[in-house]
Structure formats: C-alpha cells, structure tokens
XYZ file of C-alpha atoms in Angstrom:
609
model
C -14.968 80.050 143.947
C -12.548 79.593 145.365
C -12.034 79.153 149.614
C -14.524 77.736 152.712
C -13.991 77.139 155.646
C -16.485 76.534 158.658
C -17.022 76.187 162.006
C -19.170 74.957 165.129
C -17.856 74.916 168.811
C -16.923 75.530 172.007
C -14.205 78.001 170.751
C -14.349 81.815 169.567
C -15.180 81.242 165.848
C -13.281 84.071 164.266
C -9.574 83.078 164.688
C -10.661 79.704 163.562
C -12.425 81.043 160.438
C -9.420 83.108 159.518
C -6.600 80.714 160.130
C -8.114 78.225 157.823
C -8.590 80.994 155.409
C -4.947 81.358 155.213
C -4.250 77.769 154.968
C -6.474 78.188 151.869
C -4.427 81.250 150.356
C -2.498 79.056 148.295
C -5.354 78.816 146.375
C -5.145 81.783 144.976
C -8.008 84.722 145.791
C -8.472 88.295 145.376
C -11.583 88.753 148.050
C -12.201 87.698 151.185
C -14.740 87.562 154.175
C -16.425 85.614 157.082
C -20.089 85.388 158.647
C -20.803 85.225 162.259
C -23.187 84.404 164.795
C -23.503 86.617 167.325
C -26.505 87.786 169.588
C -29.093 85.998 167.516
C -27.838 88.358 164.166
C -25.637 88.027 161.336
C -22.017 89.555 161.084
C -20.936 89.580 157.917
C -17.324 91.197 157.468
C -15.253 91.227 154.178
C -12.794 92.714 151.955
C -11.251 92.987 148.249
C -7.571 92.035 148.807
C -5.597 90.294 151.176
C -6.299 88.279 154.484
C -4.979 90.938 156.114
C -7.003 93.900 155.070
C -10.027 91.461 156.388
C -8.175 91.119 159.557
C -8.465 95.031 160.021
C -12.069 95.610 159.441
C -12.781 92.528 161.951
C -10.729 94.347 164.430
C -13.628 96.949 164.408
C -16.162 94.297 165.377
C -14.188 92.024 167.952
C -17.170 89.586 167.352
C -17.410 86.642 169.931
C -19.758 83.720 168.429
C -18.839 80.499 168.431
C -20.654 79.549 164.586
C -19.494 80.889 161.013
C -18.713 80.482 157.457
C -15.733 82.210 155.914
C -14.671 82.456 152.128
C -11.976 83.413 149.764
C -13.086 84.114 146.692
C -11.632 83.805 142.820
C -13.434 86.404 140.898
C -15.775 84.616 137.739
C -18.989 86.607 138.238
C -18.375 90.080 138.779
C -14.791 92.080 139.311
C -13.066 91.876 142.716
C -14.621 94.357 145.281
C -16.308 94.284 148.756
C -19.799 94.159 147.557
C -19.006 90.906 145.167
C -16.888 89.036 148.161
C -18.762 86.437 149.766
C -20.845 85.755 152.070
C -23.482 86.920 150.417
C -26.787 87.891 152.015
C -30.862 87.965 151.682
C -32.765 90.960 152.248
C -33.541 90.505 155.514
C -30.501 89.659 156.891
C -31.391 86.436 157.981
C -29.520 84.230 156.007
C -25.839 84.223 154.829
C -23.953 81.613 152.260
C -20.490 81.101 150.710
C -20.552 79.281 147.122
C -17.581 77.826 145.514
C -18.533 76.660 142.068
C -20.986 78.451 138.772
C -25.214 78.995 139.061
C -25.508 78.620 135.498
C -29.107 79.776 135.886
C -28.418 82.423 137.798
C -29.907 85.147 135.733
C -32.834 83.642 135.070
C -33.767 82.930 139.134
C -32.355 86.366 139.471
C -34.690 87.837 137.109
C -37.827 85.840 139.100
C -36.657 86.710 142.502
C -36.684 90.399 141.255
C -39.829 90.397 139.982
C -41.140 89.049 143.456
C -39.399 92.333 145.095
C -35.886 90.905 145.818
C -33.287 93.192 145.868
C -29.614 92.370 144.694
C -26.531 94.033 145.036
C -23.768 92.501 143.576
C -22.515 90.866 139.874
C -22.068 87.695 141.406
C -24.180 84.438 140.411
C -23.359 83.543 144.341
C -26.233 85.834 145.685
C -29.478 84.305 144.216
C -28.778 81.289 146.631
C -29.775 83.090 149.822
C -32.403 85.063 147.991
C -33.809 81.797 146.781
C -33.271 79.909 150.329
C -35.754 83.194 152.081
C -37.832 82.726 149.443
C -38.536 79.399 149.817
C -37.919 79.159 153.860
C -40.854 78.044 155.730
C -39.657 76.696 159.401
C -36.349 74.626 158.283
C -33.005 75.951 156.901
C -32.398 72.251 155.998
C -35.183 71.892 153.708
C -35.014 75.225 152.333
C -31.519 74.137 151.233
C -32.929 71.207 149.667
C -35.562 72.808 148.396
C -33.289 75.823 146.622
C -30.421 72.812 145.409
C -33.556 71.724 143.480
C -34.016 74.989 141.622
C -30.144 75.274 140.561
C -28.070 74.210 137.580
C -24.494 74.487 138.046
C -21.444 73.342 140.655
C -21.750 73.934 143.956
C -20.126 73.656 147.540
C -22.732 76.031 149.669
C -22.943 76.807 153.541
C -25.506 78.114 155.107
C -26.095 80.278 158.181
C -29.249 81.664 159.283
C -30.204 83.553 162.364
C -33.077 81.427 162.333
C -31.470 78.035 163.556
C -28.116 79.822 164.978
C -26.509 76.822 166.260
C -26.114 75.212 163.014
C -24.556 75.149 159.227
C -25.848 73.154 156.479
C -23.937 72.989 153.724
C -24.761 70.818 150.256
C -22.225 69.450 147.376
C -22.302 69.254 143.794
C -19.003 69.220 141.546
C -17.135 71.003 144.018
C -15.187 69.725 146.717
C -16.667 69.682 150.017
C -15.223 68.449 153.812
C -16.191 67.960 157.361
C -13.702 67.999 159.974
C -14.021 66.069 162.756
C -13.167 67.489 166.214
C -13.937 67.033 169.940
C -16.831 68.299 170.561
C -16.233 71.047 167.697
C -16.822 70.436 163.914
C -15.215 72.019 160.944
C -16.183 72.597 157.323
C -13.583 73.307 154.302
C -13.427 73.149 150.327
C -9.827 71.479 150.992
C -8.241 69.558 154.106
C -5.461 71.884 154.878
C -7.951 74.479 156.351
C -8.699 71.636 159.056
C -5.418 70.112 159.766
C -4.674 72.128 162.700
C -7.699 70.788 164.273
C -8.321 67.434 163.099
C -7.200 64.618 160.911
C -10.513 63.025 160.960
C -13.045 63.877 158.009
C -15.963 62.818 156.198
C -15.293 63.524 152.477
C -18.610 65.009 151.007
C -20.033 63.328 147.800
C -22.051 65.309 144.924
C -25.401 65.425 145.637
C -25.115 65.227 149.884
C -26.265 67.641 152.119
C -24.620 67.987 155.405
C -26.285 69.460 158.790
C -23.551 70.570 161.406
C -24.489 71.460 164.884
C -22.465 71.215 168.081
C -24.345 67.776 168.664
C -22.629 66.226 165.620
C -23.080 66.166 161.818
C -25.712 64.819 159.860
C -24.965 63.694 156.355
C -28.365 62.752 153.470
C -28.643 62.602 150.123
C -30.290 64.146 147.451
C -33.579 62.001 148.580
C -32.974 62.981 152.064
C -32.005 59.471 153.323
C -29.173 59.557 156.025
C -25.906 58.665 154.984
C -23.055 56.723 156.829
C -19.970 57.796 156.506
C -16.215 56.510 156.625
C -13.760 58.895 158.427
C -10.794 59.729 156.464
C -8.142 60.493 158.323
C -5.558 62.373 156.641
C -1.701 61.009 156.929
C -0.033 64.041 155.049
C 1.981 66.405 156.204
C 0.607 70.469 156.148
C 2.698 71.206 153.065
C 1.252 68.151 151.202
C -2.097 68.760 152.492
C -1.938 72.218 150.182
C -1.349 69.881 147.685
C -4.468 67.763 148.197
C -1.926 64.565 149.306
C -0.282 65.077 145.635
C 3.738 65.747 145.510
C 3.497 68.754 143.496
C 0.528 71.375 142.467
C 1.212 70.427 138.830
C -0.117 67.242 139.286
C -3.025 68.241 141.676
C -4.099 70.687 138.380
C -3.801 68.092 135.884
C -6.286 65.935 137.968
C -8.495 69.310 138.215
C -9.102 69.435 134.404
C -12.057 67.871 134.360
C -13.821 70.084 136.640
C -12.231 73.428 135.434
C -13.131 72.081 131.729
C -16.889 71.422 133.272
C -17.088 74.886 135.083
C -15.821 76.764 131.428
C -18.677 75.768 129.074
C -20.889 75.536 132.479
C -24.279 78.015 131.331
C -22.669 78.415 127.702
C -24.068 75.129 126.075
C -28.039 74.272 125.661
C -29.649 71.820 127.755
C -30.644 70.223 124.013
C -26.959 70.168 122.706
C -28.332 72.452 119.826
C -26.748 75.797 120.515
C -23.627 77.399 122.037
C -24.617 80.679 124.354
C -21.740 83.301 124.203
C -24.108 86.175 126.048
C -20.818 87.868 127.374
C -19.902 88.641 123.810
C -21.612 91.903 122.527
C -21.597 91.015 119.013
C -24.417 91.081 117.018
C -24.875 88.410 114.236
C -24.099 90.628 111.504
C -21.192 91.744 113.072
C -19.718 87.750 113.237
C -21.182 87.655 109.508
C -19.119 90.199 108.674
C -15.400 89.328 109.974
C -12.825 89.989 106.963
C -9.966 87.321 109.355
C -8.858 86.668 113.000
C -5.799 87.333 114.464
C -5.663 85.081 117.491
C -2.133 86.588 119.676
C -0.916 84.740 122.669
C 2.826 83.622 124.107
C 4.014 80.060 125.235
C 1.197 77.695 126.511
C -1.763 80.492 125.351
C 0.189 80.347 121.923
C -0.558 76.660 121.120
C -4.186 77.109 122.447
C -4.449 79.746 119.651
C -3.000 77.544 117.337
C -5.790 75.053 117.798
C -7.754 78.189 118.089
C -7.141 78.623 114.301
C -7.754 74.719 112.784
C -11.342 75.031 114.714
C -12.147 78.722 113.740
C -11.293 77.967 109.963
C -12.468 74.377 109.973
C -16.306 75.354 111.932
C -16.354 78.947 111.164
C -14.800 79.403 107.419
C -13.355 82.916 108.468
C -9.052 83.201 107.824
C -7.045 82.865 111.158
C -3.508 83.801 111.552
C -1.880 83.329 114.994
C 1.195 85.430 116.056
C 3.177 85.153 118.880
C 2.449 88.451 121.236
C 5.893 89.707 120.822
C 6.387 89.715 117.067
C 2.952 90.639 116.283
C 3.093 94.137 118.165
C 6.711 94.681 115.894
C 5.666 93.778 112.759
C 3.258 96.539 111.850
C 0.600 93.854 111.169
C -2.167 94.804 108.700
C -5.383 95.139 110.744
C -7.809 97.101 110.593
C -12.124 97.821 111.140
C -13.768 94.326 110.366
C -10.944 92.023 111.578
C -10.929 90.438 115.167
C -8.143 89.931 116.961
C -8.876 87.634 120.221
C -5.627 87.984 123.089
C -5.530 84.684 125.311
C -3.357 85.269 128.555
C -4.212 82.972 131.153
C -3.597 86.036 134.193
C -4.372 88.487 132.105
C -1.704 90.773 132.482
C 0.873 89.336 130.127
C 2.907 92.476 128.830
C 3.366 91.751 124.996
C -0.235 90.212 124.939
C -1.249 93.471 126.586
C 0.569 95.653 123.985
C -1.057 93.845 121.308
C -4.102 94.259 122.158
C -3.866 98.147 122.447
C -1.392 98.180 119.005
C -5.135 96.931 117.592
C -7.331 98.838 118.861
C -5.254 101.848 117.755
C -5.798 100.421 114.149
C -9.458 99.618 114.679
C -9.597 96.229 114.906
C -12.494 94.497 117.548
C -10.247 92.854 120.234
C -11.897 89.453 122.385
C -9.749 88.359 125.652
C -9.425 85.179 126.590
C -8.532 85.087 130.274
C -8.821 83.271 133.342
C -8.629 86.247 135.689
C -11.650 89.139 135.858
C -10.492 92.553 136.380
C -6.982 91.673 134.802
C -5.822 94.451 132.186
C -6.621 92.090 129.232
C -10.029 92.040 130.296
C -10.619 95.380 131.186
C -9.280 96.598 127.750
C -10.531 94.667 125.663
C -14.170 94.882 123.590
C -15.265 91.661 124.891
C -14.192 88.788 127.356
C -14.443 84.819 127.662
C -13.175 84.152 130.929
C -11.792 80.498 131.293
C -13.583 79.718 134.525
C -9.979 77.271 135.311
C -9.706 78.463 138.822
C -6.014 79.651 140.652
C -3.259 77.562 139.040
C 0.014 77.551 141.253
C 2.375 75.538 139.188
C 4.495 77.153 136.585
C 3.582 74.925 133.729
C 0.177 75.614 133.234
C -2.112 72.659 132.701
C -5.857 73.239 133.275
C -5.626 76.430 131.985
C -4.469 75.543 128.353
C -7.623 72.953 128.495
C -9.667 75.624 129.096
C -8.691 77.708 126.541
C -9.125 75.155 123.996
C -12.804 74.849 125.207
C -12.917 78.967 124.931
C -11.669 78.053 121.540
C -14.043 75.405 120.857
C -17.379 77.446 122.377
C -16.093 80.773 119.775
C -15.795 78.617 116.833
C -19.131 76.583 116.967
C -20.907 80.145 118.118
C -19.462 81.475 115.028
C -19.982 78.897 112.803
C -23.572 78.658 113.818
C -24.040 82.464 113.437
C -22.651 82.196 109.595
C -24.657 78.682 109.008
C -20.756 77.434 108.359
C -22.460 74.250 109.708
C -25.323 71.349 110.220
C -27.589 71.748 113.016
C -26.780 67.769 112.904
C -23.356 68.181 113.311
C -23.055 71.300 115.767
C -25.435 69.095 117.733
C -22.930 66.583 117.770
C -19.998 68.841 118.803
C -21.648 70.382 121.657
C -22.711 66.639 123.179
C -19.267 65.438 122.834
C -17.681 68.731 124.549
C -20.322 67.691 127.628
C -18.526 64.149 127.209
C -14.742 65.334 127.740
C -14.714 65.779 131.699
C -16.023 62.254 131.935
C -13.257 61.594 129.232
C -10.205 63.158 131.230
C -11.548 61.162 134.229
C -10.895 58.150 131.875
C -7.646 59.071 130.654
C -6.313 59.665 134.040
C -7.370 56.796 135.924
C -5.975 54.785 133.141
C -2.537 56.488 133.119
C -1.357 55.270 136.838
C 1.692 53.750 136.696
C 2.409 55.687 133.902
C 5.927 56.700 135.573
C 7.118 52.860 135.480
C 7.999 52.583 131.489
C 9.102 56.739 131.406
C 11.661 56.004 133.460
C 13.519 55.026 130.621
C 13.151 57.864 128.803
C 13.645 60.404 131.302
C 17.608 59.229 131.107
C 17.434 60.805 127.568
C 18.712 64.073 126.142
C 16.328 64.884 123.175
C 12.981 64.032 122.406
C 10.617 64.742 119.521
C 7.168 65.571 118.893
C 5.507 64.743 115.652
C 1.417 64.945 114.680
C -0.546 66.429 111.793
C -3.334 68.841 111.336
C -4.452 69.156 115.215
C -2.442 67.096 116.546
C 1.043 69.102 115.274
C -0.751 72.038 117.525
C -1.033 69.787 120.605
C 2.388 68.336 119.773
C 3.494 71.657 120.344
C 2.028 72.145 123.485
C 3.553 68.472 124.813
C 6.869 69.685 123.507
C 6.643 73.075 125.574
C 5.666 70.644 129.180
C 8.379 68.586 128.563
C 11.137 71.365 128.246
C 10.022 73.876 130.872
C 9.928 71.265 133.742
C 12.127 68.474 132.848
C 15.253 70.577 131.048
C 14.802 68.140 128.355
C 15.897 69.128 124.566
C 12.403 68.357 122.964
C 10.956 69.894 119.322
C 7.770 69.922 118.091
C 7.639 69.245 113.949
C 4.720 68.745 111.666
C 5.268 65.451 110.666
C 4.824 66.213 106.801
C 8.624 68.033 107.452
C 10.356 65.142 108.482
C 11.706 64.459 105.048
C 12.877 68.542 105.105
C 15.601 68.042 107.379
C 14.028 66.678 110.678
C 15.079 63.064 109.660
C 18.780 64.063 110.195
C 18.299 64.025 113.614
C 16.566 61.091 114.115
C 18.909 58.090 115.481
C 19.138 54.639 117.124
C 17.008 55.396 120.501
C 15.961 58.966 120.381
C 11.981 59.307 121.605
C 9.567 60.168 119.506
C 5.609 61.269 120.466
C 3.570 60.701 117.836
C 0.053 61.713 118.091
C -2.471 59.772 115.629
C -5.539 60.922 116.427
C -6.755 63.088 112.801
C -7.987 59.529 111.061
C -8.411 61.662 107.739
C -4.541 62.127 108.130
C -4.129 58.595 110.170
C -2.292 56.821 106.922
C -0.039 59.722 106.396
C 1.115 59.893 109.958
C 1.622 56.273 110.207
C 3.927 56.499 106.950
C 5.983 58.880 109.188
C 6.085 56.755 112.263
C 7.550 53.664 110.297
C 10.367 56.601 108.977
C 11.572 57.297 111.932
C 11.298 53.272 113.150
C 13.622 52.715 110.444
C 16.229 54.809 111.999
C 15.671 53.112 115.610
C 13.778 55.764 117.086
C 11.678 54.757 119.756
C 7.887 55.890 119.296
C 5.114 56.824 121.698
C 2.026 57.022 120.028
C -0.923 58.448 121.284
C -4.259 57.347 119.404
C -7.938 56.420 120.341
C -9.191 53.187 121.909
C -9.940 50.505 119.744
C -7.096 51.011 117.614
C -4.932 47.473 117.752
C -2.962 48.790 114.826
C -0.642 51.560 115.844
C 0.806 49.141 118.918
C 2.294 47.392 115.733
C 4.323 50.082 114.485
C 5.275 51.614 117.899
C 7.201 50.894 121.142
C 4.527 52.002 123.186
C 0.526 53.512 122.878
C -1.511 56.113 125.203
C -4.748 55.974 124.312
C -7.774 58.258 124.754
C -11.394 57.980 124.255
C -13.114 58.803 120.878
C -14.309 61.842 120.352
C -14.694 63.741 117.441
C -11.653 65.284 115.578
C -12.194 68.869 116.718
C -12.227 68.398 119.848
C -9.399 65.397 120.753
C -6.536 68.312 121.772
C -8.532 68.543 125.280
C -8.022 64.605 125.305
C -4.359 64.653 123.513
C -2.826 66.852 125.780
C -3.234 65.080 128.878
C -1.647 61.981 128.539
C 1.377 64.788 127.194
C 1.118 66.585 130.472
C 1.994 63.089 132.450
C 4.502 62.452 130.172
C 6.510 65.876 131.177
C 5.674 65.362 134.513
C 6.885 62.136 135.545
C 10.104 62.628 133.417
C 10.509 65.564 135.524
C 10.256 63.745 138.468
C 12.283 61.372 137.675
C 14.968 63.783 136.802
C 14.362 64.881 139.825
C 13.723 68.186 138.905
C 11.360 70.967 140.682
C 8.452 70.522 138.919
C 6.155 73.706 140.107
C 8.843 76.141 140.068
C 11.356 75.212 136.808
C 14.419 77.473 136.815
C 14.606 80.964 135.017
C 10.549 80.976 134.621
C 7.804 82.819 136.146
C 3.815 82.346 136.144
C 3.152 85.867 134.744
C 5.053 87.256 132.011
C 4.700 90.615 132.640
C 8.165 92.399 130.846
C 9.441 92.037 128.049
C-alpha cells in the first residue's frame, strides 16, 4: 500500500504520473516509482524516499509515452528500499503492476511460481501478481488479470501494464479503494480522488470485485463474472484540500471510517480459513519457548498504553501467563526486574517512540525476549527488537490516533489466542469461536458507524461542559481509558478515566448535578455491578452515556442516553467500544470548534523525552 495513480492519453504521461503522486503524499509513503510505455518496452523507474529523489533518477530517462502506472508505497512486506518499491515486474519484462492492499497467500504462490523457474527479487507480497499474470498469460492481459484475481486471497487495488497490449491498463478491486477519472479524451486511474482533481471531477467509483479496462477509446468496467457494468459518474464537489480528506472535514474522521479495513488488512493471512488456528509465522518462537514464559511486560505511552492494557486482560484471561503493563517512561527508571524467560512486547504505533525505544534496549541488556508492536517496518522498534507484529493500519495523519489503537488491540488479540493455543490455555471450541468473531468486527465497525450519523446533534450539549468522566469494569475500564485520552487531546476537555469499583474511594466527590458520565456496560459477568454504579452517580444528577450491546432495553432505563454496538464476545468488544468513544471526542471537538488533527502542544511521534 499505499499510492496509485494512472494514466492514458494524448499527454506526456510522466508529469501526470508524478503530480498525482504528490497529491497522494499526504498519505504517508516511504518508496516511490512509476512504469512507462515507451517504444513497445517497459520503463520502470523508482526510489526509497521522497518524490523528489524519484524525480532525479527520471531525469536520466526523459521518457516520452503517453501510458503508465505510478505508486507510493507504505512498507508492510519487506523494509523500504528500491528493489521493494513498486511497480513490480515479471521476468521477462513484459508486464508491470502496482498493488495497494495484502496477498495473504503470497508465499505459498511464491513458493509454486519458484518451483516453475520464476525468479523473485524482492520481500514484497506485491511481486507474485505479475509473476502469476506471465504465468498464466495466453493472448489477453484482461483475462490473465481475471484469471490471476482468481488465484489470490487478500485486498487488492492492482494495475496492470504490459508491453503486450501497450495502449491499455487494466486494473481490478478488492477491499481497497479504487477510481477512474474521467477526462477528454484522456483517462485517469487513482487509489484516492485528489490524484485526479486537476484533471477531472468526473469518476466512476470502483466496487470490490470489478475489473476495469482503460484504453484511450474509453473504459470498460465487468465484474467478477465478466459481465459489463454501467456506471454512475461521480463528480466530485470538494475542494483540493478536502479531497485529501476523502470529502471528510478532518483526517481524524476519514481514519475512524478506515478501521474496518485497517482492522481487516491486520489479521489478513494470520487467521485459518477454518477459524481453528491463529498463524503468527513472523514470530520466531518455538512452542516451548511460549510454554515457557515466567510473565509479560507489555510497555507503551498514551494511546499504545491503553492497547497494552487490554493487551494484559486478554493475555492473562486466553493465555494464563502474568502481565504487567508500564508506561515507557517509568518502566526504563524503575530498574524493573526482568530477566531470561520473561517477554516484554513494546507497542509504538511509528516505531520510533524514544522512551518505548529505551525500554526495549534497558531489556535486552537484562535478557529479556523483546516483541514490537508497530505499524511502521524499518522503524527502530522493529529493527531492534527479537520479533515484530506489524499493525498493517496504513499512514495515519491525525494526531489522535484512531485506527491504529484498533489495530493494536487485534495485535493483542492474534498474540493472546496464539499463545493460549500454544499452552492448551484453551478449547479448540472456544478459540474457534474467537477467531470467527474477530473475522466479524470489520463488518461490525461498518455497523456501528453507519448507525452513529447524527451522532453530533445530542453532543452538542455536552460539548458546552467542562469535565467529563469515564467509568467501565474489567475491559471496559481499559477502553474507558482510551475514550478519556480522545476526548482530552482534541477537545481540551477535563475528562478522567476511573474503574468504576473506585467510585465509592473518592471519585463520587466529584460527581454533581449535570456532569457527563460514559459508562461502558459491555462485561455482562460484571453487567450488575456496573449498573449499581451508574444508578450512584444518577443519584447525584450526573448525566450518563452508556455504551452496551444491542438488544439490551434495560440500560436506556437507568441512563440519559445509549450507544450501542453489536455482540460479540467479551474479549474482543474494546475494537467495538472504542469507536462509538472516538465520535464522541470528535464531534465535541468540533463543536468546540477546536483543530481536531493538529491539538495544541502535541505531536504524532514522541520521539524526546
């Protein structure tokens, strides 16, 4: 992942390609590169780094053609480097493709193609595609698309070149956005609409499953079947800026409503097709090494923080192995005892996090096994440490991080059913069970979010507040901590996060006639208990938001107002908690009129003390 952009016209192709690379940069990428036709052969040019360093290298080829892909890429498979950028070639040159999206079969149709003299050469899951598309090319790139889509498991948003048909590009969608841009007498192809704006504000938005044939005749949209497709033009009324933003008002928003595909593209490969096994084959940890963990030591900061502290209820709950979670910068201070036999697992969403960082080496220096959780390849954490789960979440832009905290929870989730499975902590029956309802929980935040519009109308009210609290038990204390942590950094809101067994310990004191309270009540073995607590703080005047499941007609008698979520299983409801939380900082934000993607005194990285 992360970038394309496309093109077939009248006009020199290169400029194009590159200009609606950098419309893309706010993506986020660490590669980059574009493939040309020119003189019946493929130019492929590309870079590690910035647009600019791709720039220079074209300069050497001043190519001319008139048809080509381009591509920034986000590094999942493989570190950033030339060879790994995209496009990605066959071996005879005759075909080139950029991939947005995971193969999640990759290394098993890499393993075939070898063995039927294919030679690869990069990490990257990307390059079986055009491999697999010569392999299976008889006398139409069109059908040798369809006939490769057939063969993978996984997101995609592909385009194709080939030397064979020069004058077109057919491209093919599955869980990753996809665009054709309408022009006169010129088409263009993106991941996103602001790489066409400049061109056109006519588009045909590309639907999983469609394959699209470009040529300077027109476009040709089928599906999977290979019927032809009509489509509606969209035409796009944003402005550029907003365009970035996929027509939402702030990135924080646009990466809430990417958590279902960032959640998808994390366990992606890393679940059975039977729901009866979790596959962790980046870890290199043998079973009697997991058998024979003493305790975890999960160490984060802010947002990575509360994923570790669900983290710990799944690990101890699933696994049976002691957890304690420290917060990066007292853990490297407190000369922590550690030692051979422990784990500690470091979750930094970029990776580079400085007291995070520290921590890590403070435990290696005392012989402990060390697991990053990050959402960036090649970042220090992931370099350093023994082993890696990168949290395929994509680039996030906004300051308050959203889809990357959901993916660490699933990180969490995958480690603590692989363990648990390992040590026979658990049922077949019920690890069965987990792993179908993880599959469930993009279809779940779907749900939750297309309920939640309008959402803004009733938190209105609240946003004219000065304090809010957060109350839950068990799981739903660590989510309340993450809600408490959205609201504060974006809104400027007082907010506190308590375990609602503490009320009675002081907490109560602050409770008064129309103070907000989120309540989460989604741990039924602990539903009673947290009900008891919602009618304590009713009886001071508070006013209550709960958050429970569907179904439930009995907490909207104890509360102002419910957010409900779909059922799911106890472990994992913090994926489904947490987002009805995230709307809740953000439109009191808004309507505080605060700036939501950048909040004051905070930046993305934490990479000081």
């Amino acid at each position: 992942m992360c970038g394309i952009v496309g093109y077939i016209g009248p006009k020199s192709v290169v400029p194009i390609l590159l200009d609606g690379l950098k419309k893309l940069e706010y993506r986020g990428y660490d590669s980059a590169g574009v493939a040309v036709i020119e003189k019946n052969k493929i130019l492929v040019v590309k870079s590690v780094g910035k647009i600019a360093k791709l720039e220079d290298k074209i300069a050497a080829y001043t190519p001319e053609g008139s048809v080509g892909i381009g591509h920034t890429r986000w590094a999942t498979h493989g570190r950033p480097s030339d060879v790994n950028s995209h496009p990605h070639m066959d071996c005879t040159g005759k075909f080139a493709v950029v991939h947005n999206g995971i193969i999640e079969n990759y290394i098993e149709i890499r393993e075939w193609l070898e063995s039927e003299g294919h030679r690869f050469v990069s990490e990257t899951d990307t390059e079986v595609i055009p491999h697999l598309i010569e392999h299976l090319f008889e006398d139409s790139i069109e059908q040798a698309v369809r006939d490769a889509i057939k063969k993978l498991e996984g997101s995609y948003a592909m385009a194709v070149l080939s030397k064979a048909e020069p004058g077109k590009i057919v491209a093919a969608r599955k869980d990753s956005p996809l665009i054709v841009g309408l022009g006169e007498d010129e088409y263009f192809l993106a991941s996103d609409i602001p790489a066409t704006l400049s061109y056109t504000r006519d588009n045909y938005i590309i639907n999983d499953n469609e394959i699209v044939v470009i040529t300077a005749q027109g476009v040709k949209v089928t599906d999977a079947e290979g019927n032809e497709v009509n489509k509606e033009i969209f035409h796009v009324k944003w402005d550029a800026v907003a365009a970035e933003k996929g027509g939402y008002p702030h990135f924080m928003l646009k990466e809430i409503y990417e958590q279902p595909k960032a959640i998808r593209e994390t366990f992606s490969g890393r679940l059975s097709a039977d729901n009866k096994q979790v596959i962790l084959n980046e870890l290199n940890m043998t079973p009697e090494d997991i058998r024979n963990l003493k305790n975890i030591f999960i160490v984060a900061c802010g947002t990575a923080y509360h994923a570790g502290m669900v983290g710990k209820y799944v690990i101890e709950d699933l696994a049976r192995i002691p957890v304690t979670v420290d917060i990066a910068s007292e853990f490297r201070y407190r000369n922590p005892i550690i030692g051979k036999g422990d784990l500690v697992i470091v979750i930094s969403q970029s990776g580079e996090t400085a007291d995070t960082l520290a921590a890590l080496r403070e435990s290696q220096k005392a012989g402990a096994r060390v697991l990053a959780v990050t959402n960036v390849v090649s970042s220090s954490v992931a370099r350093e440490a023994d082993d890696v789960i990168y949290t395929w979440a994509g680039p996030e832009i906004a300051v308050a991080s959203t889809k990357a905290y959901s993916t660490q929870l699933i990180a969490m989730f995958l480690l603590g059913i692989h363990f648990a499975q390992v040590r026979e902590a658990i049922g077949p029956d019920y690890a069965e069970r987990l792993i179908a309802g993880m599959k469930e929980l993009p279809q779940q935040v779907d749900e939750i979010l297309e309920e939640m519009a309008g959402l803004e109308g009733f938190l209105k009210e609240y946003a004219k507040r000065q304090n809010t609290f957060f109350l839950g038990r068990g799981l739903d204390y660590a989510v309340a901590m993450e809600g408490c942590l959205k609201l504060k950094e974006i809104s400027y809101m007082h907010a506190e996060a308590y375990a609602a067994g503490e009320l009675k310990h002081g907490t109560l004191a602050l409770i008064e006639d129309g103070v907000p309270v989120v309540a989460l009540a989604t741990q039924m073995d602990l539903y009673d208990k947290m009900v008891s607590n919602i009618k304590e703080v009713k009886a001071r005047d508070a006013q209550v938001i709960g958050v429970t499941y569907k179904g439930n007609t009995e907490l909207k008698k104890v509360v102002d107002h419910v957010m409900y979520i779909p059922e799911t299983d106890r472990v994992l409801a913090p994926v489904l908690t947490v987002v009805p939380l995230q709307l809740l900082a953000y439109h009191i934000a808004v309507a505080r009129g605060c700036d939501v993607d950048k909040p004051r005194n905070l930046a993305k990285s934490v990479t000081v003390e």
